[in-house]
Coordinates of N, CA and C and ligand atoms in Angstrom, one line a residue:
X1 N -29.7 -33.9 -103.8 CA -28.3 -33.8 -103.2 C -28.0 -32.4 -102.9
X2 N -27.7 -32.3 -101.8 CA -27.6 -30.8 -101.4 C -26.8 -29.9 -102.0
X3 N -24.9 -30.7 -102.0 CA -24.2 -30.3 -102.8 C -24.6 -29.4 -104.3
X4 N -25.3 -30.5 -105.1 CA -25.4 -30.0 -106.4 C -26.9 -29.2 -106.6
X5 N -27.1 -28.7 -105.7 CA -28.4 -27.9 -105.4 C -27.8 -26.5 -105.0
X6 N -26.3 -26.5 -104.2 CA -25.8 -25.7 -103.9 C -25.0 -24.8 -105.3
X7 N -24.3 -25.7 -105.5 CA -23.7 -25.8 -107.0 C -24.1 -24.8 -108.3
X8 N -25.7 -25.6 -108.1 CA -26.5 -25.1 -109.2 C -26.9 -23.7 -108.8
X9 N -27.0 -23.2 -107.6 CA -27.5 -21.9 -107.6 C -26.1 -21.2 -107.7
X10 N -25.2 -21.5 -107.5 CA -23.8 -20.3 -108.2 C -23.9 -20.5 -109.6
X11 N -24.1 -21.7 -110.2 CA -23.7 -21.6 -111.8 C -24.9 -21.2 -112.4
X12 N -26.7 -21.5 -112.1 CA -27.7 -20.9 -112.8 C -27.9 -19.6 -113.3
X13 N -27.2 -18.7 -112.4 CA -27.1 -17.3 -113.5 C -26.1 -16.8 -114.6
X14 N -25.4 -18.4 -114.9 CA -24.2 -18.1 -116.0 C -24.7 -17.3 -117.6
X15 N -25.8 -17.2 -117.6 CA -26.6 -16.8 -119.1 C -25.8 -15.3 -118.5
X16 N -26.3 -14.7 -117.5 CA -25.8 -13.4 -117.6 C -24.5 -13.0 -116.8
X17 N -23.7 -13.8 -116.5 CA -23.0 -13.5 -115.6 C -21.5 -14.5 -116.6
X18 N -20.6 -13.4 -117.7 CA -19.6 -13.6 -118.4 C -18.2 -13.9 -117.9
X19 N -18.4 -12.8 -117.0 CA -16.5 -12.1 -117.3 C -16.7 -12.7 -115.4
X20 N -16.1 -14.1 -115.5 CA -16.0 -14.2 -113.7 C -14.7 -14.8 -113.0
X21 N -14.6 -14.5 -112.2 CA -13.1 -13.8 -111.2 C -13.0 -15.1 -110.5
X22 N -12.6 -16.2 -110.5 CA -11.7 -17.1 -109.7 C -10.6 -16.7 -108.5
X23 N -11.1 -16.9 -107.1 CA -9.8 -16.5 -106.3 C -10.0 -17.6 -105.3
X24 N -8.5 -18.8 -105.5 CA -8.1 -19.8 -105.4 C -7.1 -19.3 -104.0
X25 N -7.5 -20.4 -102.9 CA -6.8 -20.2 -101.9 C -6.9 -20.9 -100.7
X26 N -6.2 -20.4 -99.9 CA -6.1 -21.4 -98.5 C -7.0 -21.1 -97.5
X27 N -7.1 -19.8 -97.9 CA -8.2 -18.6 -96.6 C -8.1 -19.3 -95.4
X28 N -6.8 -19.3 -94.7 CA -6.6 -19.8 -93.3 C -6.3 -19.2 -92.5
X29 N -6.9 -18.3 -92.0 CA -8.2 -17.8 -92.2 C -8.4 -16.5 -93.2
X30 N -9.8 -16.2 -94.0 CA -9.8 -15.8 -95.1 C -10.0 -14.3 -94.3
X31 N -9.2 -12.9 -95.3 CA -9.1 -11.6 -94.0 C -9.1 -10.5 -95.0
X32 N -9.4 -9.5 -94.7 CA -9.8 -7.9 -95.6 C -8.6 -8.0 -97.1
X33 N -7.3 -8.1 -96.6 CA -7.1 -7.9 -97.6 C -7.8 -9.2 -99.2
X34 N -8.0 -10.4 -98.7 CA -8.5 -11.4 -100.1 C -9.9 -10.6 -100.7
X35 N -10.7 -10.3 -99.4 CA -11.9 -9.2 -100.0 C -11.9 -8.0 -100.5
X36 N -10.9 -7.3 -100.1 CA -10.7 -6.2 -100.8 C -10.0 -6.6 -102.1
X37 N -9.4 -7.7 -102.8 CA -8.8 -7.7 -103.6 C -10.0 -8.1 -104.7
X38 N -10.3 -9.1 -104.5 CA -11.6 -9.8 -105.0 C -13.0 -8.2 -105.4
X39 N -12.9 -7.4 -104.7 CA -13.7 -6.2 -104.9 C -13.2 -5.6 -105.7
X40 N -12.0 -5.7 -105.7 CA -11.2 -4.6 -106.5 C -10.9 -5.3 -107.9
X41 N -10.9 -6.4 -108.2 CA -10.5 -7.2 -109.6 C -12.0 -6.8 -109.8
X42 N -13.4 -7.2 -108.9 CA -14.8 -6.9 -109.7 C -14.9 -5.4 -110.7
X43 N -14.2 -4.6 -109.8 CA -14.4 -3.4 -110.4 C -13.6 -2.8 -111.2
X44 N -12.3 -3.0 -111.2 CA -11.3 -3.3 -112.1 C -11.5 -3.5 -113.5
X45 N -12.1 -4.6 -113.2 CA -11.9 -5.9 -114.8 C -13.3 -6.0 -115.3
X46 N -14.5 -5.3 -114.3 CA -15.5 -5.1 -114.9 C -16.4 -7.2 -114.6
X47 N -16.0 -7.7 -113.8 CA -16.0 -8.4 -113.4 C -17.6 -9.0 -113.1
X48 N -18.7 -9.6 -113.1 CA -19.5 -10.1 -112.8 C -19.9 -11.0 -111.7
X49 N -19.1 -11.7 -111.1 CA -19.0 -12.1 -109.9 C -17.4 -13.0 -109.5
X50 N -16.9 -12.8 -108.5 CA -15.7 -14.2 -108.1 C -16.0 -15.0 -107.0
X51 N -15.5 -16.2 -107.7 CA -16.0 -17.5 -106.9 C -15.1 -17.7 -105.9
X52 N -15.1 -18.0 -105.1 CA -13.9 -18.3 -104.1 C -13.8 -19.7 -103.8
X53 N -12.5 -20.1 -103.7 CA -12.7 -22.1 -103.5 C -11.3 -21.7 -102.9
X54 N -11.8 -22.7 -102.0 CA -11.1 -22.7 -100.8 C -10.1 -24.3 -101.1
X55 N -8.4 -24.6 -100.9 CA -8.1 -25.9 -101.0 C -8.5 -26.4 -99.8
X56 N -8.5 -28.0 -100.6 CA -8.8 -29.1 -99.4 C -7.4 -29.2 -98.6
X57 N -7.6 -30.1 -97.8 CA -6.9 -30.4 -96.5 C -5.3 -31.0 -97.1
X58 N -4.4 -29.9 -96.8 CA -3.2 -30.5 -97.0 C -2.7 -31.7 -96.5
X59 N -1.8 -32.6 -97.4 CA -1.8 -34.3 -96.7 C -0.4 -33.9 -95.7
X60 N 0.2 -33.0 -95.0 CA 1.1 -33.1 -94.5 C 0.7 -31.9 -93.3
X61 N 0.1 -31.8 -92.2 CA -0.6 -31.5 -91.1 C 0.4 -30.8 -90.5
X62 N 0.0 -29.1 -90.1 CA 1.2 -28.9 -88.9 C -0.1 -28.6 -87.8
X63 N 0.2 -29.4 -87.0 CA -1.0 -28.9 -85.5 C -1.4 -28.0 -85.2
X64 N -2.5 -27.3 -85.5 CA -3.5 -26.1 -84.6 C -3.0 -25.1 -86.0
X65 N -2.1 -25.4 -86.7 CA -1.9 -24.3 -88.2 C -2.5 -24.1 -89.1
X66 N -3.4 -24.8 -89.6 CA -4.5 -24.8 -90.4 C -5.6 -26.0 -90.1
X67 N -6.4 -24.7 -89.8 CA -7.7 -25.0 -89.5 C -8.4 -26.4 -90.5
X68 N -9.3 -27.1 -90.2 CA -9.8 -27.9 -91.5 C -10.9 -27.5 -92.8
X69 N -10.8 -28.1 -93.4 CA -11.4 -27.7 -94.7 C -12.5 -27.2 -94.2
X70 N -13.7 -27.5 -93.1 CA -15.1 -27.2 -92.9 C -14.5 -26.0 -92.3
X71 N -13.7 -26.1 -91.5 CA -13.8 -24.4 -90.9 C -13.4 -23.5 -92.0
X72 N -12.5 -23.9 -92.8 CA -11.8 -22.4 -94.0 C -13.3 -22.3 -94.6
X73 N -13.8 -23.7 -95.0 CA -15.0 -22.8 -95.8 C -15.6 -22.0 -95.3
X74 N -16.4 -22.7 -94.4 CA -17.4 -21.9 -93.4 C -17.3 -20.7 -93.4
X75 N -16.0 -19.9 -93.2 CA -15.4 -18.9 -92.6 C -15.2 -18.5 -93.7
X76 N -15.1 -18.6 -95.1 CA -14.8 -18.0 -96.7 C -16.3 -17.7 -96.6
X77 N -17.3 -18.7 -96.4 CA -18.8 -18.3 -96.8 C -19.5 -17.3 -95.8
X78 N -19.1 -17.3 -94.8 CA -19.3 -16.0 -93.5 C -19.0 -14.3 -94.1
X79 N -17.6 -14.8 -94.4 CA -17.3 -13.6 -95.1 C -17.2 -12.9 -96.5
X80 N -17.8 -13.9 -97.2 CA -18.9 -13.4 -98.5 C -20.1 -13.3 -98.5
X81 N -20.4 -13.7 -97.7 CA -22.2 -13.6 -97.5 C -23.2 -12.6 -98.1
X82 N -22.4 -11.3 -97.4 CA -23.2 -10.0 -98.2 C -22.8 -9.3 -99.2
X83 N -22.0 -10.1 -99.8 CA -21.7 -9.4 -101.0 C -22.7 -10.5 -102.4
X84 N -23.7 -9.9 -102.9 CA -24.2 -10.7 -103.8 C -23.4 -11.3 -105.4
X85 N -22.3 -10.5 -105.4 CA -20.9 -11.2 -106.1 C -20.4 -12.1 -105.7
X86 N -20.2 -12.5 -105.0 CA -19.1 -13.4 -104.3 C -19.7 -14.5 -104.1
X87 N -19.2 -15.7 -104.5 CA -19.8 -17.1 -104.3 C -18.7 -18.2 -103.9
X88 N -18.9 -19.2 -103.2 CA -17.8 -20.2 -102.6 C -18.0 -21.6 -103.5
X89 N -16.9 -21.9 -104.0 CA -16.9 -23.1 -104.6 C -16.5 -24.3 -103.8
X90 N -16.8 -25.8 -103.4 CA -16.4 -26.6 -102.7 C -15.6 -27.8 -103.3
X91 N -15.4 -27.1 -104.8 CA -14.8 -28.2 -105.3 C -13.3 -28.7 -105.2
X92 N -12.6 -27.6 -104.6 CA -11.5 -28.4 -104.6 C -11.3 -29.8 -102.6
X93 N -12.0 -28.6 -102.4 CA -12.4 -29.8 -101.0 C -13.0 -31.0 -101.3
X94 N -14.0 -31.2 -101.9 CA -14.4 -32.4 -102.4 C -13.8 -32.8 -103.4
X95 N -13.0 -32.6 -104.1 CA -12.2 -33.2 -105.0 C -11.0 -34.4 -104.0
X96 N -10.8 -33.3 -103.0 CA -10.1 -34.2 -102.4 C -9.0 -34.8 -102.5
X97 N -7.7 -34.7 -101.7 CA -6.3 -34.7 -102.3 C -6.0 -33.5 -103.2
X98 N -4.3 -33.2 -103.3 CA -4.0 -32.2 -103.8 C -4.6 -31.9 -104.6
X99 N -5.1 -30.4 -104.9 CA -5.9 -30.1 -105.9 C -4.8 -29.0 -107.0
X100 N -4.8 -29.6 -108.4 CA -3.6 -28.5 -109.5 C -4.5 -27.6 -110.0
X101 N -3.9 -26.3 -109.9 CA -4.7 -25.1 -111.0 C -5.5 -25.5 -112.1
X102 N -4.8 -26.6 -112.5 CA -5.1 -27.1 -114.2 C -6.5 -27.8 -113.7
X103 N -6.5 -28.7 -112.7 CA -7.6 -29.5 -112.5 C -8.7 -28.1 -112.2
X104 N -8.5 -27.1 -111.5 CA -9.9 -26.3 -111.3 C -10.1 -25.6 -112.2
X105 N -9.5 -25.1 -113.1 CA -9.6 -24.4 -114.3 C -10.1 -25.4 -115.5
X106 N -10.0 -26.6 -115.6 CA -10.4 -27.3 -116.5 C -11.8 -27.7 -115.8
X107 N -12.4 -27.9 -114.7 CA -13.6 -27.7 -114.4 C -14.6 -26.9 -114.3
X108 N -14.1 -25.9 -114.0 CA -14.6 -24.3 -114.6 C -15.1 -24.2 -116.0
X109 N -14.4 -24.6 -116.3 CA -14.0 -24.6 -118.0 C -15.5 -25.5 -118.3
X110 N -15.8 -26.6 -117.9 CA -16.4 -27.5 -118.1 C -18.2 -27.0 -117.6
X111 N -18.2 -26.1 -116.5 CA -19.2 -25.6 -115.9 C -19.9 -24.7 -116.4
X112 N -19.0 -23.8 -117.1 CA -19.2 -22.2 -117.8 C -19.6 -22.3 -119.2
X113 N -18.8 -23.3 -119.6 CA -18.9 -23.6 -120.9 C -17.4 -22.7 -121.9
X114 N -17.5 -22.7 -123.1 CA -16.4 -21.6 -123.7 C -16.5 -20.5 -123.2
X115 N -17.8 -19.8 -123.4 CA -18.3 -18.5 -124.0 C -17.5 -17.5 -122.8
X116 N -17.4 -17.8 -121.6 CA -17.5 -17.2 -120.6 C -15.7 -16.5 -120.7
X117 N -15.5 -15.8 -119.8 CA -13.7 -15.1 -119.9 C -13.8 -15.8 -118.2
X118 N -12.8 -16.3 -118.2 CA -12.1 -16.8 -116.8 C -10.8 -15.6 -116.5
X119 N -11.4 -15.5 -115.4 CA -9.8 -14.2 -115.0 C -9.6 -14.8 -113.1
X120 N -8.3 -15.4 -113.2 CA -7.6 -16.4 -112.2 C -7.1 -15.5 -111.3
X121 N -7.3 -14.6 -110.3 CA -7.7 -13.3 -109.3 C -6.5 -14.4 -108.4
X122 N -5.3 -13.7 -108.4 CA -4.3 -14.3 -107.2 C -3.3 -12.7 -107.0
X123 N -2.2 -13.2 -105.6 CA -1.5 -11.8 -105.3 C -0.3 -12.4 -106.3
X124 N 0.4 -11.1 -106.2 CA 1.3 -11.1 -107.8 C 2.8 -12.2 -107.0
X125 N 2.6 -13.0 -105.7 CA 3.4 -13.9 -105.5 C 3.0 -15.1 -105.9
X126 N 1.8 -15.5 -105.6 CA 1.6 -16.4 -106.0 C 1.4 -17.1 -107.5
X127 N 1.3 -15.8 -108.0 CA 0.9 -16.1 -109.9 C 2.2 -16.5 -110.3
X128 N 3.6 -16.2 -109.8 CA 5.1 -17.0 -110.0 C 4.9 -18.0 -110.0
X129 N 4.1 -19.0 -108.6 CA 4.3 -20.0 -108.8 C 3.1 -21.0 -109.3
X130 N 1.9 -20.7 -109.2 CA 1.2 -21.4 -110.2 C 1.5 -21.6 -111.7
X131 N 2.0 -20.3 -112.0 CA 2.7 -20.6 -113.5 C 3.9 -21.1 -113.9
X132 N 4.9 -21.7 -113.1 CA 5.8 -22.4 -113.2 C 5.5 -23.8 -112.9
X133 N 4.3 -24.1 -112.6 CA 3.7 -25.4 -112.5 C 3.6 -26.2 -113.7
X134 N 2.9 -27.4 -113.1 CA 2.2 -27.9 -114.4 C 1.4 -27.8 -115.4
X135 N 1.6 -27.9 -117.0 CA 0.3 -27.8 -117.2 C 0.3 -25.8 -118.2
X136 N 1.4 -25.5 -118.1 CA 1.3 -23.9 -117.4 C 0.4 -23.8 -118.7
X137 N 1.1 -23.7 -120.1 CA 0.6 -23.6 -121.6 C -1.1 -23.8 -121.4
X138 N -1.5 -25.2 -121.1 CA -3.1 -24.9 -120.6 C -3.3 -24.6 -120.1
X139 N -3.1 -24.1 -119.0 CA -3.8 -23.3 -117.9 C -4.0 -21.5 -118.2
X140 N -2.9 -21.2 -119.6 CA -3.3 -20.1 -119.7 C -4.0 -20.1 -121.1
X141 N -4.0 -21.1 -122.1 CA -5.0 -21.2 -122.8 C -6.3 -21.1 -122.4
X142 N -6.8 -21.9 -121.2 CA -8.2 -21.5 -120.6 C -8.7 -20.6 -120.0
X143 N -7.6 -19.9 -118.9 CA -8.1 -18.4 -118.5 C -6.8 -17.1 -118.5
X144 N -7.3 -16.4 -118.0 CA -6.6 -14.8 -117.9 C -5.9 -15.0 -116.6
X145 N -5.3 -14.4 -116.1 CA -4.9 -13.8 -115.1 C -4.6 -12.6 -114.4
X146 N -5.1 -12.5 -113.0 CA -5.0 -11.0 -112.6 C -4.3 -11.3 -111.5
X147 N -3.1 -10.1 -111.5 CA -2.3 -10.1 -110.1 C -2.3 -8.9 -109.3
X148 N -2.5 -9.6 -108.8 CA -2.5 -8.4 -107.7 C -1.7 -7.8 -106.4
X149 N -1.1 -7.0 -106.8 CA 0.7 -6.5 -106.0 C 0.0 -6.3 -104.5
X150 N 0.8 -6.7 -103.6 CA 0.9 -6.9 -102.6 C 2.3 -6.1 -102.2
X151 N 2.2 -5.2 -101.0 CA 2.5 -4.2 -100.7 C 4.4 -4.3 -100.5
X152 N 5.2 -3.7 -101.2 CA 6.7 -4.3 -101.3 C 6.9 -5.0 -102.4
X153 N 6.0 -5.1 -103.3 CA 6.2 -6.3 -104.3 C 6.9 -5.1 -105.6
X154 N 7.8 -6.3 -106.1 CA 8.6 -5.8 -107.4 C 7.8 -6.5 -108.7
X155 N 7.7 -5.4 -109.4 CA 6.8 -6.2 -110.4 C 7.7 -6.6 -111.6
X156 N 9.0 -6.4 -111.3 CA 10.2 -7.1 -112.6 C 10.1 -8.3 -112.6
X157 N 9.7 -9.2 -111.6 CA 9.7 -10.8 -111.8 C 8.6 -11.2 -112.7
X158 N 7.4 -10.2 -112.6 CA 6.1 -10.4 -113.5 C 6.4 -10.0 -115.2
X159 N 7.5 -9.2 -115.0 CA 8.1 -8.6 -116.5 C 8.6 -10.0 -117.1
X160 N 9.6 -10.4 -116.4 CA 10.5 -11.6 -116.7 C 9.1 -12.9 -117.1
X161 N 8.5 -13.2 -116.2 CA 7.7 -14.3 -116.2 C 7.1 -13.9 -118.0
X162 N 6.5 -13.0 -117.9 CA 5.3 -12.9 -119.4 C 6.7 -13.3 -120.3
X163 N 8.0 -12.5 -120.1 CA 9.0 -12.9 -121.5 C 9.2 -14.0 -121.5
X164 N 9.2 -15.1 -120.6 CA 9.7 -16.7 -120.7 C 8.5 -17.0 -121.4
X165 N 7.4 -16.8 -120.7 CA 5.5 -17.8 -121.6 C 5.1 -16.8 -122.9
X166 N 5.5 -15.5 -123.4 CA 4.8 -15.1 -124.2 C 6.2 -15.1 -125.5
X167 N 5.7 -15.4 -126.9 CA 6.0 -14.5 -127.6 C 6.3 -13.3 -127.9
X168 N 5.5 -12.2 -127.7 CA 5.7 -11.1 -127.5 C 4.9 -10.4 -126.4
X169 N 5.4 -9.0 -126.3 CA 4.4 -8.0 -124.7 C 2.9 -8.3 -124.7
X170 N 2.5 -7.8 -126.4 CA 0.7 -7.8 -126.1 C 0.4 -9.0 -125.8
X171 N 0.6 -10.2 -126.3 CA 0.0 -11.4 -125.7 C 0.7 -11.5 -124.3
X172 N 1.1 -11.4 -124.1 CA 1.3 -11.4 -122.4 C 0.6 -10.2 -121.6
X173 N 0.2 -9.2 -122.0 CA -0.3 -8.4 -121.2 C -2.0 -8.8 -120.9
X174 N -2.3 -9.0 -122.4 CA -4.0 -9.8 -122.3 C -3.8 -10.8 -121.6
X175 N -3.0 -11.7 -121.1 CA -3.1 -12.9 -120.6 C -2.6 -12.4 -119.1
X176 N -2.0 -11.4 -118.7 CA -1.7 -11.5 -117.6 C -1.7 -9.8 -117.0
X177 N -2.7 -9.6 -116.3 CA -2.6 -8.2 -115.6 C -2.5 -7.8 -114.7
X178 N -1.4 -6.9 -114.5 CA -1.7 -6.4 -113.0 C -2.3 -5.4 -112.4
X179 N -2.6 -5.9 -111.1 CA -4.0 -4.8 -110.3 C -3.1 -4.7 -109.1
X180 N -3.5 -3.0 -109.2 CA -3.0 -2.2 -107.9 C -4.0 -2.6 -106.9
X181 N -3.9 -2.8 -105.3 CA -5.1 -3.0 -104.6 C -4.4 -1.9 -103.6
X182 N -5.5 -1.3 -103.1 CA -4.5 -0.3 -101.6 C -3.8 -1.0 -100.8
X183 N -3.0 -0.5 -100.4 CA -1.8 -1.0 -99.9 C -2.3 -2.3 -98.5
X184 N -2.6 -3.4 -98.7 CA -2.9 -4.0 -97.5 C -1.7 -5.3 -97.1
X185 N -1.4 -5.0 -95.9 CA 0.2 -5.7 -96.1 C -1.1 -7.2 -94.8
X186 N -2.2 -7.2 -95.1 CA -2.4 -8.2 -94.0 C -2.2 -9.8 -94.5
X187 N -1.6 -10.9 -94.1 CA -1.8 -12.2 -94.2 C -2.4 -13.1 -93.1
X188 N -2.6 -14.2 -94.0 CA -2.9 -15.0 -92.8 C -2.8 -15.5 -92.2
X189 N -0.9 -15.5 -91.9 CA 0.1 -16.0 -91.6 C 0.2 -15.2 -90.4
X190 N 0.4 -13.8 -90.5 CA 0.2 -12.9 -89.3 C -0.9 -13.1 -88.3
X191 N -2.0 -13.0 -89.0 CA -2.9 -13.6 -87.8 C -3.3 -14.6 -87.1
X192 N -2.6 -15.7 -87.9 CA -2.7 -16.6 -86.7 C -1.5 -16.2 -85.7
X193 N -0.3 -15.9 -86.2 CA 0.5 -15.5 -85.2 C 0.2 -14.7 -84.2
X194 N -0.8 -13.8 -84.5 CA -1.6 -12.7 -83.6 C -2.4 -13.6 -82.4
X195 N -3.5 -14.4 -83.0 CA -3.9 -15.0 -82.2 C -3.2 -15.9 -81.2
X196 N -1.7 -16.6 -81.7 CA -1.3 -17.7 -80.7 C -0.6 -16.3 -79.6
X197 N 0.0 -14.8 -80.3 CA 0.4 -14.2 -79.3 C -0.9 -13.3 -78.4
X198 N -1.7 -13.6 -78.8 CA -3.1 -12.7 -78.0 C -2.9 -11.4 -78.2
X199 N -2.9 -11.4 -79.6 CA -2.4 -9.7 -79.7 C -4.0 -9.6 -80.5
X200 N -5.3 -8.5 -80.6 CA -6.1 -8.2 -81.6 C -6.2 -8.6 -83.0
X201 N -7.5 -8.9 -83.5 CA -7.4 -9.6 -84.9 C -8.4 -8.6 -85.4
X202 N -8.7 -7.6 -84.3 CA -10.1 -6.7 -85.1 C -9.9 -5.9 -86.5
X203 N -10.1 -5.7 -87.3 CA -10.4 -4.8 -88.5 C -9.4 -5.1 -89.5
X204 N -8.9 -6.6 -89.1 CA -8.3 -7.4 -90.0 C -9.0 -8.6 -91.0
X205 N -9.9 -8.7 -90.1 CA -10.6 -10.0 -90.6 C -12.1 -9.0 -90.3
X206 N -13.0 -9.8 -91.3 CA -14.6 -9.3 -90.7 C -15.4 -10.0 -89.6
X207 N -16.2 -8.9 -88.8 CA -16.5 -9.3 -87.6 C -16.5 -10.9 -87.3
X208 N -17.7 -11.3 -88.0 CA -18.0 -12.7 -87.8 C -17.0 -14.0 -87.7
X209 N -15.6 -13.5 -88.4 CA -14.4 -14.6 -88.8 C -13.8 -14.6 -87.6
X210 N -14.1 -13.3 -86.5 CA -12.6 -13.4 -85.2 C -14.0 -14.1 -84.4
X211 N -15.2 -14.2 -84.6 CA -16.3 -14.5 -83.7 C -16.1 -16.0 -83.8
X212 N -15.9 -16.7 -85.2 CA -15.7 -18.1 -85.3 C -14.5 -18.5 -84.8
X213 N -13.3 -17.9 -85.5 CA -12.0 -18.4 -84.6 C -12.1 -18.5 -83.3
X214 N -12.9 -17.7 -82.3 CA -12.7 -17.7 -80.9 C -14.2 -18.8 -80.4
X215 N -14.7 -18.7 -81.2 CA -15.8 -19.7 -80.8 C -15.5 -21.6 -81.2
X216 N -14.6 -21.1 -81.9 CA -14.0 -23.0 -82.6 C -12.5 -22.9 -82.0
X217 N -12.2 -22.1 -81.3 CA -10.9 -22.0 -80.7 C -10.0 -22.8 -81.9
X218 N -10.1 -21.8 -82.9 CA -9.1 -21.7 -84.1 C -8.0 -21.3 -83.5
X219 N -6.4 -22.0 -83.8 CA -5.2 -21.0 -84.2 C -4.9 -21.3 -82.5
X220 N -5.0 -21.8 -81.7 CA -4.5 -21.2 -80.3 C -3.7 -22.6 -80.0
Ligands
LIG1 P1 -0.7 -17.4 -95.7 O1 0.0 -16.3 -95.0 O2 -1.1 -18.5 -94.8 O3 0.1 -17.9 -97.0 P2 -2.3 -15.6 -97.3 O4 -2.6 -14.4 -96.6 O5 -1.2 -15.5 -98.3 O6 -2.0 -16.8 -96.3 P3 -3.7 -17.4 -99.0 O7 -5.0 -18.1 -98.7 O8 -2.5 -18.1 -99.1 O9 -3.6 -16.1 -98.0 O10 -3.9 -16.5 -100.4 C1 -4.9 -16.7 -101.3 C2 -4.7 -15.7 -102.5 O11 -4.8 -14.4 -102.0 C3 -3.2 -15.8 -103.0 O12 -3.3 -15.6 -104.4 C4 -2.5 -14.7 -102.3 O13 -1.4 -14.2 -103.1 C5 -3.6 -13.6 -102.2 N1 -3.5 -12.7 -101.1 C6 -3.3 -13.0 -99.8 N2 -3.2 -11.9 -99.0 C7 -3.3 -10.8 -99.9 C8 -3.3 -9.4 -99.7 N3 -3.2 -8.8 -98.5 N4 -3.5 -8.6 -100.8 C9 -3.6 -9.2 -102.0 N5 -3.6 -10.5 -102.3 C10 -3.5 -11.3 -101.2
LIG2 MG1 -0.2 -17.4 -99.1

């Protein structure tokens, strides 16, 4: 089965490969700043490799706004290619229907085994709302989290968050850290807007990703 052939060559070097970086997302379409961030938690946190998993196909469709699940991957695995860290997970796409933090971190969990440190690599908006989800108490019993400020971001809402989930500072600080990344204010929200206005997408995204969007007439 190709799948689990694919599978198996991300998870076969788990003997040496511990401390690994989860960065969960839409990558619609995936752009410098997710890889600079994802580079920067590796080097950071001392990091061994991060997986990238891309979600599956939202059940409520806005037309030509998000690409489908084969193209975000495609275009997540284009643009990790040459980094020998970086690997694409397809599990929340084949999982199929809404996929919960809890559900991919308890599969992780299940893949890696104990031994391994899970560190959940998101920007420091997003880590608000995954952790007011479901589940939250497990989801930080199984891994860490790293946030990562995004340019304008207040980091008093991350203060408040750890005092509602932790007992005290140190256990909230091991469970939740934050990472400075250089200032990259890009989203993916802007670029498609870029593209439907025909404004340049160069040195936002990597070469190959504006070569697919314009070749699959993504976003227009
Ligand atoms: P959209 O504008 O469509 O919401 P996005 O740019 O936020 O897209 P997502 O796929 O939603 O990208 O984000 C995946 C993860 O990457 C999230 O945890 C998000 O907070 C983080 N992220 C996105 N852009 C940046 C950035 N420029 N710097 C740091 N983290 C980012
Ligand atoms: Mg987003």
């Amino acid at each position: 089965m190709e799948k689990d052939k694919y599978e198996n060559s991300i998870y076969k070097v788990k003997e040496s490969r511990n401390r690994i970086g989860i960065m969960g997302g839409t990558f619609n379409p995936i752009h410098l700043g997710h890889l600079v961030t994802a580079q920067e938690a590796l080097s950071q946190f001392r990091l061994d490799q991060v997986v990238f998993i891309p979600t599956c196909d939202p059940p409520h469709k806005v037309d030509n706004d998000i690409a489908s699940a084969e193209d975000r991957y495609l275009m997540t695995v284009i643009a990790t290619a040459s980094n020998d860290d970086f690997f694409v997970s397809r599990m929340e796409i084949d999982r199929k229907g809404k996929s919960y933090t809890i559900d991919t971190v308890r599969e992780l969990r299940s893949i890696y085994g104990k031994e391994v440190s899970l560190y959940f690599i998101t920007g420091a908006d997003a880590i608000l709302e995954i952790l007011t989800w479901k589940d939250t108490e497990e989801i930080i019993s199984l891994c860490s989290f790293i946030a990562a400020t995004r340019p304008g971001y207040n980091l008093a809402r991350i203060d408040d968050l750890k005092e509602k989930l932790f007992a005290n500072q140190q256990e909230g600080n091991g469970k939740i850290s934050v990472m400075e990344v250089p200032a990259l204010a890009i989203s993916s929200t802007d670029i498609r807007q870029r593209i439907q206005k025909k404004q340049p997408i160069d040195y936002l995204v990597p070469e190959g990703i504006s070569h697919y969007i314009m070749k699959h007439g993504l976003y227009i």
